Amino acid sequence: MGIAFPMMLVLSLLLYPTGISKSLAARPPVVNIGSILQLNSTTGGVAAIAINAALEDINSDPTVLNGTTLKVETKDTNCIDGFLGMVQALQFMETDVIAIVGPQCSTISHIISYVANELRVPLMSFASDATLSSIQFPFFVRTAPSDLYQMAAVAAVVDYNHWKIVTAVYVDDDYGRNGIAALDDALTAKRCKISYKIGFPANAKKSELINLLVSVSYMESRVIILHTGAEPGLKLFSMANRLNMMGNGYVWIATDWLSAYLDANSSVPAETISGMQGVLTLRPHIPNSKMKSNLISKWSRQSQKYNHSDLRVNTYGFYVYDSVWTVARALDAFFDDGGSISFSNDSRLHDATGGTLHLEAMSIFNKGKKLLEKIRKVNFTGPSGKVQFDASGDLIHPAYEIINVIGNGMRTIGFWSNYSGLLSTVPPEALYSKPPNTSLANQKLYDVIWPGQTAQRPRGWVFPSNAKELKIGVPNRFSFREFVTKDNVTGSMKGYCIDVFTQALALLPYPVTYKFVPFGSGTENPHYDKLIDMVESNELDGAIGDIAVTMKRTVNADFTQPFIETGLVILAPVKRHITTSWAFLQPFTLEMWCVTGLFFLVVGVVVWVLEHRINDEFRGSPREQMITIFWFSFSTLFFAHRENTMSTLGRGVLLIWLFVVLIIQSSYTASLTSILTVQQLDTSIKGIDDLKNSDAPVGFQVGSFAQDYMVNELNISRSRLRALGSPKEYAKALELGPKKGGVMAIVDERPYVELFLSTYCKIAVAGSDFTSRGWGFAFPRDSPLQVDLSTAILSLSENGELQRIHDKWLKTGECAADESELINSNQLRLESFWGLFLICGVACVISLLVYFGIMLRKYMRHEPKKSLRRFISFVDDREPPKNRRKRSVSLPASATASAPMAALDVERPARPVRNGSVIDIEG
C-alpha cells in the first residue's frame, strides 16, 4: 500500500501538458541535470564522485558542449525507507532538469520511471532490476548491465559445477524479488532449480537473520545464492561464519553487491574479510583501457574533494561517469539538430486539497523525446568500455567476471559473456572479433579455493538433518519373486533389487532414512507406469525394483545408472531334430534343391547348344543327345564329366558353373556334417520379423512395458496380445500353441527369461535382443539421490559386489545355459547363393546371345533363301571342316585310335573324325 498510493496519486494528476511555457535559448549557458542517490551508501558515494568528475571533464572541454555548462542537482534519498524515499524523489521532480542520473534503488526507480515518462525526462539509471524495461518505461535508460545477465552468469557457474539445486537468500524488495525471479528462469534453462528461497526485510534484526540462516542450514542444498545489499549481506556472512556455515561443503555465491563493496572500500576490516573466505562473487566486466586508468589515477583527488576519501572507484563509478558523458554527447547532438530547452506547466497539475506536495511545480520537458532519441543513438568508448545501446535499450556486450575471495583480496577465475553465453578464462573483448562459440565443451574456469580452504569442489548438497523419512515405492510382485517381493511372514521387502539398493545406500557418505511402501496387491504384478506417476506427483520420494528405463518414464522421473542390462527377447517352444534315413536332404531347403537341380539342367542345355554344331560328342540321335545333356549336367557335380568342350563360349560357361558347383558342394558337406554330428534344436520363430508377419497370439508379462512397445513400435495389433502372470502360465501357453488357445511366442525381458529357462528346458530364446535397456531406480526430477546412487552402483559393479548379489538371487542352472541361446536350423537357404546363381545365369544368357548372333551372321552370308525352318536346320547341321581351324597330321591307321584330343578332360582320349588319312581336330 505504501508504494501503490503515491503511484496512483501521481498518475491521476499527470495529464496532457497545457499551461505556461518556460523556454531557454537554443544554446543556453547552463543546463541542469539531476541525480537521485543515497549518499551515505557505498554505491551512492561512488556515484556522486563519478558524476562530479564527469562534469569537471565535460565543462573543461569546450569542444563538447560549445560553451554550455552542465550542472547537477543532487537529491539524497533513503532507499531503506521506501515511502520516505519516494516522497523525497517526487519533491525533487519539481526541479527543471533535462535528465536524471539514478536512482540507485529499484523501488524508487519504479516510481520515478512513471513520473519521468509523463514529464519526458530521460532517466539514466544504473539500477539492475530486470523488470525495469524501456518497453514499459520509454524514458528509462539503463546504463549498467541488467540482473537478467547477472543471473544468467550465476546459473552458468552453477551448471558448470554440476549442481542441480540451490538455496536463494534475498532482500525482500523489488531488487531482491525480481533478481531471484530472473535467477529462477536462468536456472530452469540449465535444468537446475531453486529448492528453497527465503527473503528478509532490509532493516531485519540480528535475531531474524540468525533464524534465517538456521533454516537454510536445515535444507539439503549447500549452494547458497546471496542477492542483497552490502550492509545486510556483510551481517549475514559474519553470522554464517559464527554458525559454521562457511566451512567444508558449503558454497556461497554473492551477486555483484559484494565486489562493488570490496572494490570501493579501501580498508575492509580483517574480521569481515576472513568471514567470507572461499566466497564467489560477480563483477561487471570493464575492459582495461587508457581512459579507465586515467579515471582511476585521478579518483583519489576527486574523492577527497567531495568528502569521500575512503571510497575507491568500482564498476558503478565507471558506469555513472559514462552516463553523464552520454547525456553530454546526446545534448550536443540535440543542440546541433536545432533542439531547445523548454518546460511547460500543466494547469490541472495541482493539489486540490491544499497539500504540501506542490505538484503544480512539476514541469514537462517539451523536447524530452528528441533528447531521448539522441541518447539512444550515442556510440562512443568511455572508461566503462563501449557505450552503445541495443534495440531493447540495454548496453551491448554485457559481461561479468567470476571472482573468488581469497586471503585479503579477490582473484578472477574466469569470465561470462552474453556474446557466447559461456564461461571462459579469456577476456570477453578478445572474443567479439570471432564468431560466438556456444559449445559447452569449451567452458573453463581457473581453480577455486572453496570455503574451508579446500580446492575440492563441494558436492553442493547433503541429506538434511531434519529430513523426513523417505517413502520408497517397491513393486509387490506375484511372479519372479526372486527380483523383489514382500515377505509374507515378516512383512519386509526382499529380493535382488532390494539388496542392490541397500548396498548402494551403504556407500553414501551420509545417512538416509527411508521406509519401503509396497506397491501392488501381490496377487498379480503391478503396472510400473503407475508407480512412476506416483513418483512424479510426489506421492512417493522414489521407486526401486525391476523398473525398466524407458523413454516414456524418463520424461516423468530421473533414473539411476542401470544396475542390470536387459532387453526384450522372444521365447518360443523348441523341437529336437532326430536324424532319419532322409537326413541327407536336410542341408538344403526345398527351394534350394529345386533351383540347384534346375541350374544343372540349364547349364547342360546351354553347353549342348554351344557344342552341338562342332563337337561330335554332343551329336547323335535325339535320344543320345538327351542322355548326353543329363549325363554331362549332373556329372559336373562330381567333376566326372568326360565330354570335351571345344568352343570358347562353352568352356567359359563350364568354368563358371564348376566354380558354383564347388561352393555348393563344400557348403552341403559342412551342413550335413553338422546335422549328423550335433544334436539340433529348432524354434518355429526365427526373430522379430516372424512375429510381425504372423497373426497368431503373442504373450507378455502383466505390468511389463513390452505390451506398449509391441503395439507402438512393432505395430502388432493389441487384440493379438495375451497377458500372462506367472512362469507356469508361460509354459502352458507355449505348450498349447496358438491353435489350442495358447500363444506362438512370448516377449519379455531377458532377466525374467533367464530365470524362466532355468526351470523350463523345452523352450528357448528365438533371435537376439531387439531392445537394449536396463533397470534403474526412479527419483523425482533433479533429485541429488539419483546422482549419488548412480555413483554407488558403479562402485558396486567395479568391486564385484553387484555380481555377487546377482549370483545369490539369480544363479541359473545348466538348463538355462544350454538353451538360452538362439539355435537356428542349419539348412542352407537360396538367399545365401542367389548371387552365384545370378552370375552363372547371366553368363549362360550372354553366351547364347553371342552364339546365336554368330550363327545368324553366317546364315545370312551363306544361305540364299531365308526362312526360320532353314535357319534351325542350319544351326542343327554340323559345321563343315573348311569353316573350322585345322591341324592336319598324317598318321598310320594303327595310330589313329590312340591319337589324343585337346579337351577339358585329359584323362580320356578323344574320338577322332576320319577323313581319309587326315584327322581333323577342333581347337
mmCIF file of N, CA and C in Angstrom, residues 786-896:
data_model
loop_
_atom_site.group_PDB
_atom_site.id
_atom_site.type_symbol
_atom_site.label_atom_id
_atom_site.label_comp_id
_atom_site.label_asym_id
_atom_site.label_seq_id
_atom_site.Cartn_x
_atom_site.Cartn_y
_atom_site.Cartn_z
ATOM 1 N N GLN A 786 19.646 -39.368 -6.984
ATOM 2 C CA GLN A 786 19.843 -40.064 -8.265
ATOM 3 C C GLN A 786 21.312 -40.050 -8.679
ATOM 4 N N VAL A 787 21.980 -38.920 -8.493
ATOM 5 C CA VAL A 787 23.392 -38.812 -8.881
ATOM 6 C C VAL A 787 24.261 -39.652 -7.965
ATOM 7 N N ASP A 788 24.064 -39.544 -6.648
ATOM 8 C CA ASP A 788 24.923 -40.256 -5.710
ATOM 9 C C ASP A 788 24.706 -41.762 -5.770
ATOM 10 N N LEU A 789 23.464 -42.202 -5.960
ATOM 11 C CA LEU A 789 23.209 -43.640 -6.068
ATOM 12 C C LEU A 789 23.787 -44.196 -7.365
ATOM 13 N N SER A 790 23.795 -43.407 -8.416
ATOM 14 C CA SER A 790 24.416 -43.858 -9.668
ATOM 15 C C SER A 790 25.900 -44.115 -9.457
ATOM 16 N N THR A 791 26.555 -43.200 -8.742
ATOM 17 C CA THR A 791 27.976 -43.393 -8.436
ATOM 18 C C THR A 791 28.178 -44.632 -7.575
ATOM 19 N N ALA A 792 27.286 -44.848 -6.611
ATOM 20 C CA ALA A 792 27.400 -46.022 -5.738
ATOM 21 C C ALA A 792 27.195 -47.319 -6.519
ATOM 22 N N ILE A 793 26.262 -47.330 -7.466
ATOM 23 C CA ILE A 793 26.022 -48.529 -8.276
ATOM 24 C C ILE A 793 27.245 -48.848 -9.128
ATOM 25 N N LEU A 794 27.885 -47.833 -9.673
ATOM 26 C CA LEU A 794 29.115 -48.064 -10.431
ATOM 27 C C LEU A 794 30.205 -48.653 -9.540
ATOM 28 N N SER A 795 30.275 -48.180 -8.302
ATOM 29 C CA SER A 795 31.258 -48.736 -7.361
ATOM 30 C C SER A 795 30.957 -50.203 -7.068
ATOM 31 N N LEU A 796 29.685 -50.539 -6.893
ATOM 32 C CA LEU A 796 29.301 -51.938 -6.665
ATOM 33 C C LEU A 796 29.683 -52.807 -7.856
ATOM 34 N N SER A 797 29.540 -52.269 -9.044
ATOM 35 C CA SER A 797 29.891 -53.029 -10.244
ATOM 36 C C SER A 797 31.397 -53.253 -10.333
ATOM 37 N N GLU A 798 32.177 -52.230 -9.981
ATOM 38 C CA GLU A 798 33.627 -52.331 -10.096
ATOM 39 C C GLU A 798 34.232 -53.245 -9.035
ATOM 40 N N ASN A 799 33.670 -53.267 -7.834
ATOM 41 C CA ASN A 799 34.261 -54.107 -6.784
ATOM 42 C C ASN A 799 33.690 -55.528 -6.751
ATOM 43 N N GLY A 800 32.792 -55.851 -7.691
ATOM 44 C CA GLY A 800 32.285 -57.210 -7.807
ATOM 45 C C GLY A 800 31.087 -57.520 -6.934
ATOM 46 N N GLU A 801 30.666 -56.565 -6.106
ATOM 47 C CA GLU A 801 29.542 -56.825 -5.203
ATOM 48 C C GLU A 801 28.239 -57.013 -5.987
ATOM 49 N N LEU A 802 28.094 -56.292 -7.079
ATOM 50 C CA LEU A 802 26.886 -56.413 -7.890
ATOM 51 C C LEU A 802 26.751 -57.827 -8.458
ATOM 52 N N GLN A 803 27.860 -58.410 -8.872
ATOM 53 C CA GLN A 803 27.816 -59.771 -9.406
ATOM 54 C C GLN A 803 27.503 -60.782 -8.302
ATOM 55 N N ARG A 804 28.029 -60.547 -7.114
ATOM 56 C CA ARG A 804 27.746 -61.462 -6.004
ATOM 57 C C ARG A 804 26.260 -61.437 -5.627
ATOM 58 N N ILE A 805 25.656 -60.251 -5.666
ATOM 59 C CA ILE A 805 24.215 -60.166 -5.400
ATOM 60 C C ILE A 805 23.437 -60.895 -6.489
ATOM 61 N N HIS A 806 23.886 -60.745 -7.711
ATOM 62 C CA HIS A 806 23.234 -61.430 -8.833
ATOM 63 C C HIS A 806 23.306 -62.946 -8.658
ATOM 64 N N ASP A 807 24.483 -63.452 -8.310
ATOM 65 C CA ASP A 807 24.640 -64.898 -8.141
ATOM 66 C C ASP A 807 23.812 -65.425 -6.968
ATOM 67 N N LYS A 808 23.641 -64.593 -5.948
ATOM 68 C CA LYS A 808 22.875 -65.018 -4.774
ATOM 69 C C LYS A 808 21.409 -65.264 -5.124
ATOM 70 N N TRP A 809 20.838 -64.377 -5.926
ATOM 71 C CA TRP A 809 19.394 -64.435 -6.185
ATOM 72 C C TRP A 809 19.051 -65.054 -7.540
ATOM 73 N N LEU A 810 19.919 -64.897 -8.527
ATOM 74 C CA LEU A 810 19.527 -65.220 -9.898
ATOM 75 C C LEU A 810 20.412 -66.256 -10.557
ATOM 76 N N LYS A 811 21.155 -67.040 -9.801
ATOM 77 C CA LYS A 811 22.036 -68.033 -10.398
ATOM 78 C C LYS A 811 21.178 -69.090 -11.096
ATOM 79 N N THR A 812 21.440 -69.323 -12.373
ATOM 80 C CA THR A 812 20.644 -70.248 -13.172
ATOM 81 C C THR A 812 21.371 -71.561 -13.349
ATOM 82 N N GLY A 813 20.599 -72.640 -13.631
ATOM 83 C CA GLY A 813 21.177 -73.969 -13.797
ATOM 84 C C GLY A 813 21.685 -74.213 -15.199
ATOM 85 N N GLU A 814 22.111 -75.466 -15.432
ATOM 86 C CA GLU A 814 22.675 -75.818 -16.721
ATOM 87 C C GLU A 814 21.633 -75.749 -17.826
ATOM 88 N N CYS A 815 20.375 -75.994 -17.474
ATOM 89 C CA CYS A 815 19.328 -75.969 -18.481
ATOM 90 C C CYS A 815 19.273 -74.617 -19.170
ATOM 91 N N ALA A 816 19.344 -73.576 -18.382
ATOM 92 C CA ALA A 816 19.313 -72.235 -18.964
ATOM 93 C C ALA A 816 20.556 -71.971 -19.770
ATOM 94 N N ALA A 817 21.702 -72.509 -19.299
ATOM 95 C CA ALA A 817 22.942 -72.257 -20.009
ATOM 96 C C ALA A 817 22.937 -72.918 -21.373
ATOM 97 N N ASP A 818 22.263 -74.105 -21.489
ATOM 98 C CA ASP A 818 22.261 -74.815 -22.756
ATOM 99 C C ASP A 818 21.251 -74.220 -23.741
ATOM 100 N N GLU A 819 20.094 -73.793 -23.241
ATOM 101 C CA GLU A 819 19.018 -73.487 -24.154
ATOM 102 C C GLU A 819 18.641 -72.004 -24.208
ATOM 103 N N SER A 820 19.333 -71.164 -23.514
ATOM 104 C CA SER A 820 19.000 -69.743 -23.570
ATOM 105 C C SER A 820 19.624 -69.060 -24.764
ATOM 106 N N GLU A 821 20.389 -69.810 -25.552
ATOM 107 C CA GLU A 821 20.972 -69.243 -26.760
ATOM 108 C C GLU A 821 20.084 -69.586 -27.957
ATOM 109 N N LEU A 822 20.141 -68.739 -28.933
ATOM 110 C CA LEU A 822 19.411 -68.999 -30.170
ATOM 111 C C LEU A 822 20.076 -70.131 -30.931
ATOM 112 N N ILE A 823 19.245 -71.158 -31.336
ATOM 113 C CA ILE A 823 19.762 -72.261 -32.148
ATOM 114 C C ILE A 823 18.975 -72.276 -33.444
ATOM 115 N N ASN A 824 19.565 -71.813 -34.480
ATOM 116 C CA ASN A 824 18.896 -71.757 -35.770
ATOM 117 C C ASN A 824 19.098 -73.061 -36.542
ATOM 118 N N SER A 825 18.234 -73.339 -37.448
ATOM 119 C CA SER A 825 18.386 -74.503 -38.320
ATOM 120 C C SER A 825 19.606 -74.322 -39.200
ATOM 121 N N ASN A 826 20.302 -75.444 -39.474
ATOM 122 C CA ASN A 826 21.487 -75.386 -40.327
ATOM 123 C C ASN A 826 21.146 -75.510 -41.799
ATOM 124 N N GLN A 827 19.887 -75.468 -42.128
ATOM 125 C CA GLN A 827 19.524 -75.559 -43.539
ATOM 126 C C GLN A 827 20.060 -74.349 -44.291
ATOM 127 N N LEU A 828 20.569 -74.655 -45.499
ATOM 128 C CA LEU A 828 21.101 -73.601 -46.363
ATOM 129 C C LEU A 828 19.973 -73.091 -47.246
ATOM 130 N N ARG A 829 19.803 -71.780 -47.254
ATOM 131 C CA ARG A 829 18.701 -71.178 -47.991
ATOM 132 C C ARG A 829 19.200 -70.607 -49.313
ATOM 133 N N LEU A 830 18.242 -70.426 -50.203
ATOM 134 C CA LEU A 830 18.569 -69.889 -51.521
ATOM 135 C C LEU A 830 19.172 -68.491 -51.424
ATOM 136 N N GLU A 831 18.754 -67.720 -50.396
ATOM 137 C CA GLU A 831 19.247 -66.344 -50.274
ATOM 138 C C GLU A 831 20.761 -66.282 -50.142
ATOM 139 N N SER A 832 21.361 -67.355 -49.636
ATOM 140 C CA SER A 832 22.803 -67.349 -49.434
ATOM 141 C C SER A 832 23.577 -67.573 -50.728
ATOM 142 N N PHE A 833 22.896 -68.066 -51.790
ATOM 143 C CA PHE A 833 23.602 -68.435 -53.024
ATOM 144 C C PHE A 833 23.044 -67.746 -54.260
ATOM 145 N N TRP A 834 22.092 -66.859 -54.070
ATOM 146 C CA TRP A 834 21.467 -66.285 -55.256
ATOM 147 C C TRP A 834 22.460 -65.481 -56.090
ATOM 148 N N GLY A 835 23.473 -64.940 -55.466
ATOM 149 C CA GLY A 835 24.493 -64.200 -56.227
ATOM 150 C C GLY A 835 25.248 -65.098 -57.185
ATOM 151 N N LEU A 836 25.606 -66.306 -56.724
ATOM 152 C CA LEU A 836 26.318 -67.246 -57.596
ATOM 153 C C LEU A 836 25.426 -67.683 -58.752
ATOM 154 N N PHE A 837 24.159 -67.991 -58.424
ATOM 155 C CA PHE A 837 23.253 -68.406 -59.487
ATOM 156 C C PHE A 837 23.027 -67.279 -60.488
ATOM 157 N N LEU A 838 22.990 -66.055 -59.989
ATOM 158 C CA LEU A 838 22.791 -64.917 -60.889
ATOM 159 C C LEU A 838 23.961 -64.774 -61.853
ATOM 160 N N ILE A 839 25.191 -64.905 -61.339
ATOM 161 C CA ILE A 839 26.376 -64.800 -62.208
ATOM 162 C C ILE A 839 26.355 -65.887 -63.269
ATOM 163 N N CYS A 840 26.049 -67.122 -62.845
ATOM 164 C CA CYS A 840 26.025 -68.237 -63.790
ATOM 165 C C CYS A 840 24.930 -68.035 -64.842
ATOM 166 N N GLY A 841 23.754 -67.600 -64.403
ATOM 167 C CA GLY A 841 22.666 -67.374 -65.338
ATOM 168 C C GLY A 841 22.985 -66.296 -66.349
ATOM 169 N N VAL A 842 23.588 -65.190 -65.898
ATOM 170 C CA VAL A 842 23.966 -64.109 -66.806
ATOM 171 C C VAL A 842 24.987 -64.604 -67.826
ATOM 172 N N ALA A 843 25.953 -65.425 -67.363
ATOM 173 C CA ALA A 843 26.964 -65.971 -68.278
ATOM 174 C C ALA A 843 26.311 -66.842 -69.348
ATOM 175 N N CYS A 844 25.335 -67.653 -68.960
ATOM 176 C CA CYS A 844 24.638 -68.501 -69.929
ATOM 177 C C CYS A 844 23.902 -67.668 -70.962
ATOM 178 N N VAL A 845 23.180 -66.664 -70.503
ATOM 179 C CA VAL A 845 22.404 -65.827 -71.419
ATOM 180 C C VAL A 845 23.318 -65.097 -72.395
ATOM 181 N N ILE A 846 24.405 -64.519 -71.889
ATOM 182 C CA ILE A 846 25.331 -63.786 -72.763
ATOM 183 C C ILE A 846 25.952 -64.725 -73.794
ATOM 184 N N SER A 847 26.348 -65.912 -73.346
ATOM 185 C CA SER A 847 26.963 -66.880 -74.272
ATOM 186 C C SER A 847 25.992 -67.272 -75.370
ATOM 187 N N LEU A 848 24.725 -67.531 -75.014
ATOM 188 C CA LEU A 848 23.731 -67.895 -76.028
ATOM 189 C C LEU A 848 23.483 -66.752 -77.001
ATOM 190 N N LEU A 849 23.414 -65.525 -76.491
ATOM 191 C CA LEU A 849 23.199 -64.375 -77.374
ATOM 192 C C LEU A 849 24.355 -64.206 -78.354
ATOM 193 N N VAL A 850 25.585 -64.338 -77.842
ATOM 194 C CA VAL A 850 26.754 -64.233 -78.737
ATOM 195 C C VAL A 850 26.743 -65.354 -79.772
ATOM 196 N N TYR A 851 26.425 -66.572 -79.326
ATOM 197 C CA TYR A 851 26.435 -67.727 -80.231
ATOM 198 C C TYR A 851 25.404 -67.565 -81.335
ATOM 199 N N PHE A 852 24.169 -67.215 -80.966
ATOM 200 C CA PHE A 852 23.134 -67.073 -81.987
ATOM 201 C C PHE A 852 23.392 -65.856 -82.878
ATOM 202 N N GLY A 853 24.083 -64.865 -82.369
ATOM 203 C CA GLY A 853 24.470 -63.748 -83.218
ATOM 204 C C GLY A 853 25.446 -64.187 -84.293
ATOM 205 N N ILE A 854 26.413 -65.014 -83.892
ATOM 206 C CA ILE A 854 27.395 -65.523 -84.872
ATOM 207 C C ILE A 854 26.702 -66.422 -85.905
ATOM 208 N N MET A 855 25.802 -67.279 -85.414
ATOM 209 C CA MET A 855 25.096 -68.176 -86.319
ATOM 210 C C MET A 855 24.234 -67.399 -87.320
ATOM 211 N N LEU A 856 23.583 -66.341 -86.819
ATOM 212 C CA LEU A 856 22.738 -65.560 -87.702
ATOM 213 C C LEU A 856 23.568 -64.873 -88.777
ATOM 214 N N ARG A 857 24.726 -64.384 -88.405
ATOM 215 C CA ARG A 857 25.586 -63.731 -89.406
ATOM 216 C C ARG A 857 26.045 -64.726 -90.468
ATOM 217 N N LYS A 858 26.441 -65.936 -90.044
ATOM 218 C CA LYS A 858 26.869 -66.959 -91.010
ATOM 219 C C LYS A 858 25.706 -67.377 -91.902
ATOM 220 N N TYR A 859 24.538 -67.513 -91.307
ATOM 221 C CA TYR A 859 23.372 -67.925 -92.091
ATOM 222 C C TYR A 859 23.045 -66.873 -93.149
ATOM 223 N N MET A 860 23.078 -65.612 -92.764
ATOM 224 C CA MET A 860 22.753 -64.558 -93.717
ATOM 225 C C MET A 860 23.785 -64.478 -94.830
ATOM 226 N N ARG A 861 25.013 -64.880 -94.535
ATOM 227 C CA ARG A 861 26.083 -64.773 -95.525
ATOM 228 C C ARG A 861 26.064 -65.944 -96.534
ATOM 229 N N HIS A 862 25.707 -67.137 -96.088
ATOM 230 C CA HIS A 862 25.878 -68.325 -96.934
ATOM 231 C C HIS A 862 24.567 -68.893 -97.467
ATOM 232 N N GLU A 863 23.434 -68.565 -96.896
ATOM 233 C CA GLU A 863 22.177 -69.138 -97.346
ATOM 234 C C GLU A 863 21.417 -68.125 -98.197
ATOM 235 N N PRO A 864 21.181 -68.456 -99.445
ATOM 236 C CA PRO A 864 20.441 -67.516 -100.305
ATOM 237 C C PRO A 864 18.976 -67.404 -99.937
ATOM 238 N N LYS A 865 18.367 -68.526 -99.501
ATOM 239 C CA LYS A 865 16.956 -68.498 -99.147
ATOM 240 C C LYS A 865 16.813 -68.388 -97.625
ATOM 241 N N LYS A 866 15.949 -67.472 -97.224
ATOM 242 C CA LYS A 866 15.823 -67.187 -95.801
ATOM 243 C C LYS A 866 14.464 -67.654 -95.287
ATOM 244 N N SER A 867 14.524 -68.496 -94.218
ATOM 245 C CA SER A 867 13.300 -68.902 -93.516
ATOM 246 C C SER A 867 13.692 -69.451 -92.161
ATOM 247 N N LEU A 868 12.733 -69.464 -91.232
ATOM 248 C CA LEU A 868 13.015 -69.929 -89.869
ATOM 249 C C LEU A 868 13.379 -71.403 -89.868
ATOM 250 N N ARG A 869 12.674 -72.186 -90.688
ATOM 251 C CA ARG A 869 12.963 -73.623 -90.728
ATOM 252 C C ARG A 869 14.379 -73.861 -91.238
ATOM 253 N N ARG A 870 14.768 -73.109 -92.280
ATOM 254 C CA ARG A 870 16.123 -73.297 -92.837
ATOM 255 C C ARG A 870 17.180 -72.823 -91.835
ATOM 256 N N PHE A 871 16.849 -71.769 -91.026
ATOM 257 C CA PHE A 871 17.822 -71.296 -90.025
ATOM 258 C C PHE A 871 18.014 -72.345 -88.925
ATOM 259 N N ILE A 872 16.900 -72.975 -88.504
ATOM 260 C CA ILE A 872 17.020 -74.017 -87.478
ATOM 261 C C ILE A 872 17.810 -75.194 -88.014
ATOM 262 N N SER A 873 17.562 -75.533 -89.254
ATOM 263 C CA SER A 873 18.322 -76.625 -89.871
ATOM 264 C C SER A 873 19.791 -76.276 -90.010
ATOM 265 N N PHE A 874 20.056 -74.980 -90.287
ATOM 266 C CA PHE A 874 21.449 -74.534 -90.425
ATOM 267 C C PHE A 874 22.189 -74.642 -89.082
ATOM 268 N N VAL A 875 21.490 -74.279 -88.050
ATOM 269 C CA VAL A 875 22.117 -74.340 -86.724
ATOM 270 C C VAL A 875 22.315 -75.787 -86.298
ATOM 271 N N ASP A 876 21.402 -76.659 -86.668
ATOM 272 C CA ASP A 876 21.496 -78.059 -86.251
ATOM 273 C C ASP A 876 22.550 -78.825 -87.042
ATOM 274 N N ASP A 877 22.835 -78.384 -88.260
ATOM 275 C CA ASP A 877 23.829 -79.094 -89.094
ATOM 276 C C ASP A 877 25.219 -78.971 -88.508
ATOM 277 N N ARG A 878 25.999 -79.994 -88.786
ATOM 278 C CA ARG A 878 27.395 -79.962 -88.334
ATOM 279 C C ARG A 878 28.174 -78.972 -89.172
ATOM 280 N N GLU A 879 29.027 -78.246 -88.518
ATOM 281 C CA GLU A 879 29.812 -77.243 -89.232
ATOM 282 C C GLU A 879 30.802 -77.914 -90.165
ATOM 283 N N PRO A 880 30.868 -77.489 -91.418
ATOM 284 C CA PRO A 880 31.823 -78.105 -92.367
ATOM 285 C C PRO A 880 33.255 -77.898 -91.908
ATOM 286 N N PRO A 881 34.132 -78.825 -92.314
ATOM 287 C CA PRO A 881 35.535 -78.723 -91.884
ATOM 288 C C PRO A 881 36.226 -77.462 -92.351
ATOM 289 N N LYS A 882 35.805 -76.904 -93.483
ATOM 290 C CA LYS A 882 36.502 -75.714 -94.010
ATOM 291 C C LYS A 882 36.243 -74.476 -93.153
ATOM 292 N N ASN A 883 35.224 -74.518 -92.389
ATOM 293 C CA ASN A 883 34.909 -73.374 -91.532
ATOM 294 C C ASN A 883 35.580 -73.458 -90.183
ATOM 295 N N ARG A 884 36.341 -74.502 -89.959
ATOM 296 C CA ARG A 884 36.988 -74.657 -88.675
ATOM 297 C C ARG A 884 38.488 -74.572 -88.821
ATOM 298 N N ARG A 885 39.101 -74.199 -87.722
ATOM 299 C CA ARG A 885 40.563 -74.187 -87.700
ATOM 300 C C ARG A 885 41.046 -75.630 -87.683
ATOM 301 N N LYS A 886 42.069 -75.974 -88.494
ATOM 302 C CA LYS A 886 42.534 -77.346 -88.638
ATOM 303 C C LYS A 886 43.984 -77.468 -88.222
ATOM 304 N N ARG A 887 44.238 -78.688 -87.757
ATOM 305 C CA ARG A 887 45.632 -79.069 -87.554
ATOM 306 C C ARG A 887 45.741 -80.494 -88.121
ATOM 307 N N SER A 888 46.215 -80.620 -89.365
ATOM 308 C CA SER A 888 46.243 -81.914 -90.071
ATOM 309 C C SER A 888 47.537 -82.646 -89.791
ATOM 310 N N VAL A 889 47.369 -83.912 -89.404
ATOM 311 C CA VAL A 889 48.519 -84.746 -89.117
ATOM 312 C C VAL A 889 48.318 -86.085 -89.811
ATOM 313 N N SER A 890 49.277 -86.550 -90.613
ATOM 314 C CA SER A 890 49.190 -87.859 -91.289
ATOM 315 C C SER A 890 49.682 -88.927 -90.351
ATOM 316 N N LEU A 891 48.817 -89.891 -90.074
ATOM 317 C CA LEU A 891 49.148 -90.962 -89.150
ATOM 318 C C LEU A 891 48.846 -92.300 -89.790
ATOM 319 N N PRO A 892 49.561 -93.316 -89.387
ATOM 320 C CA PRO A 892 49.210 -94.659 -89.840
ATOM 321 C C PRO A 892 47.880 -95.064 -89.246
ATOM 322 N N ALA A 893 47.258 -96.039 -89.942
ATOM 323 C CA ALA A 893 45.943 -96.473 -89.484
ATOM 324 C C ALA A 893 45.979 -97.041 -88.107
ATOM 325 N N SER A 894 47.066 -97.651 -87.712
ATOM 326 C CA SER A 894 47.152 -98.247 -86.376
ATOM 327 C C SER A 894 47.276 -97.223 -85.277
ATOM 328 N N ALA A 895 47.680 -96.023 -85.650
ATOM 329 C CA ALA A 895 47.888 -94.996 -84.617
ATOM 330 C C ALA A 895 46.699 -94.087 -84.423
ATOM 331 N N THR A 896 45.772 -94.133 -85.352
ATOM 332 C CA THR A 896 44.637 -93.195 -85.257
ATOM 333 C C THR A 896 43.770 -93.450 -84.061
#
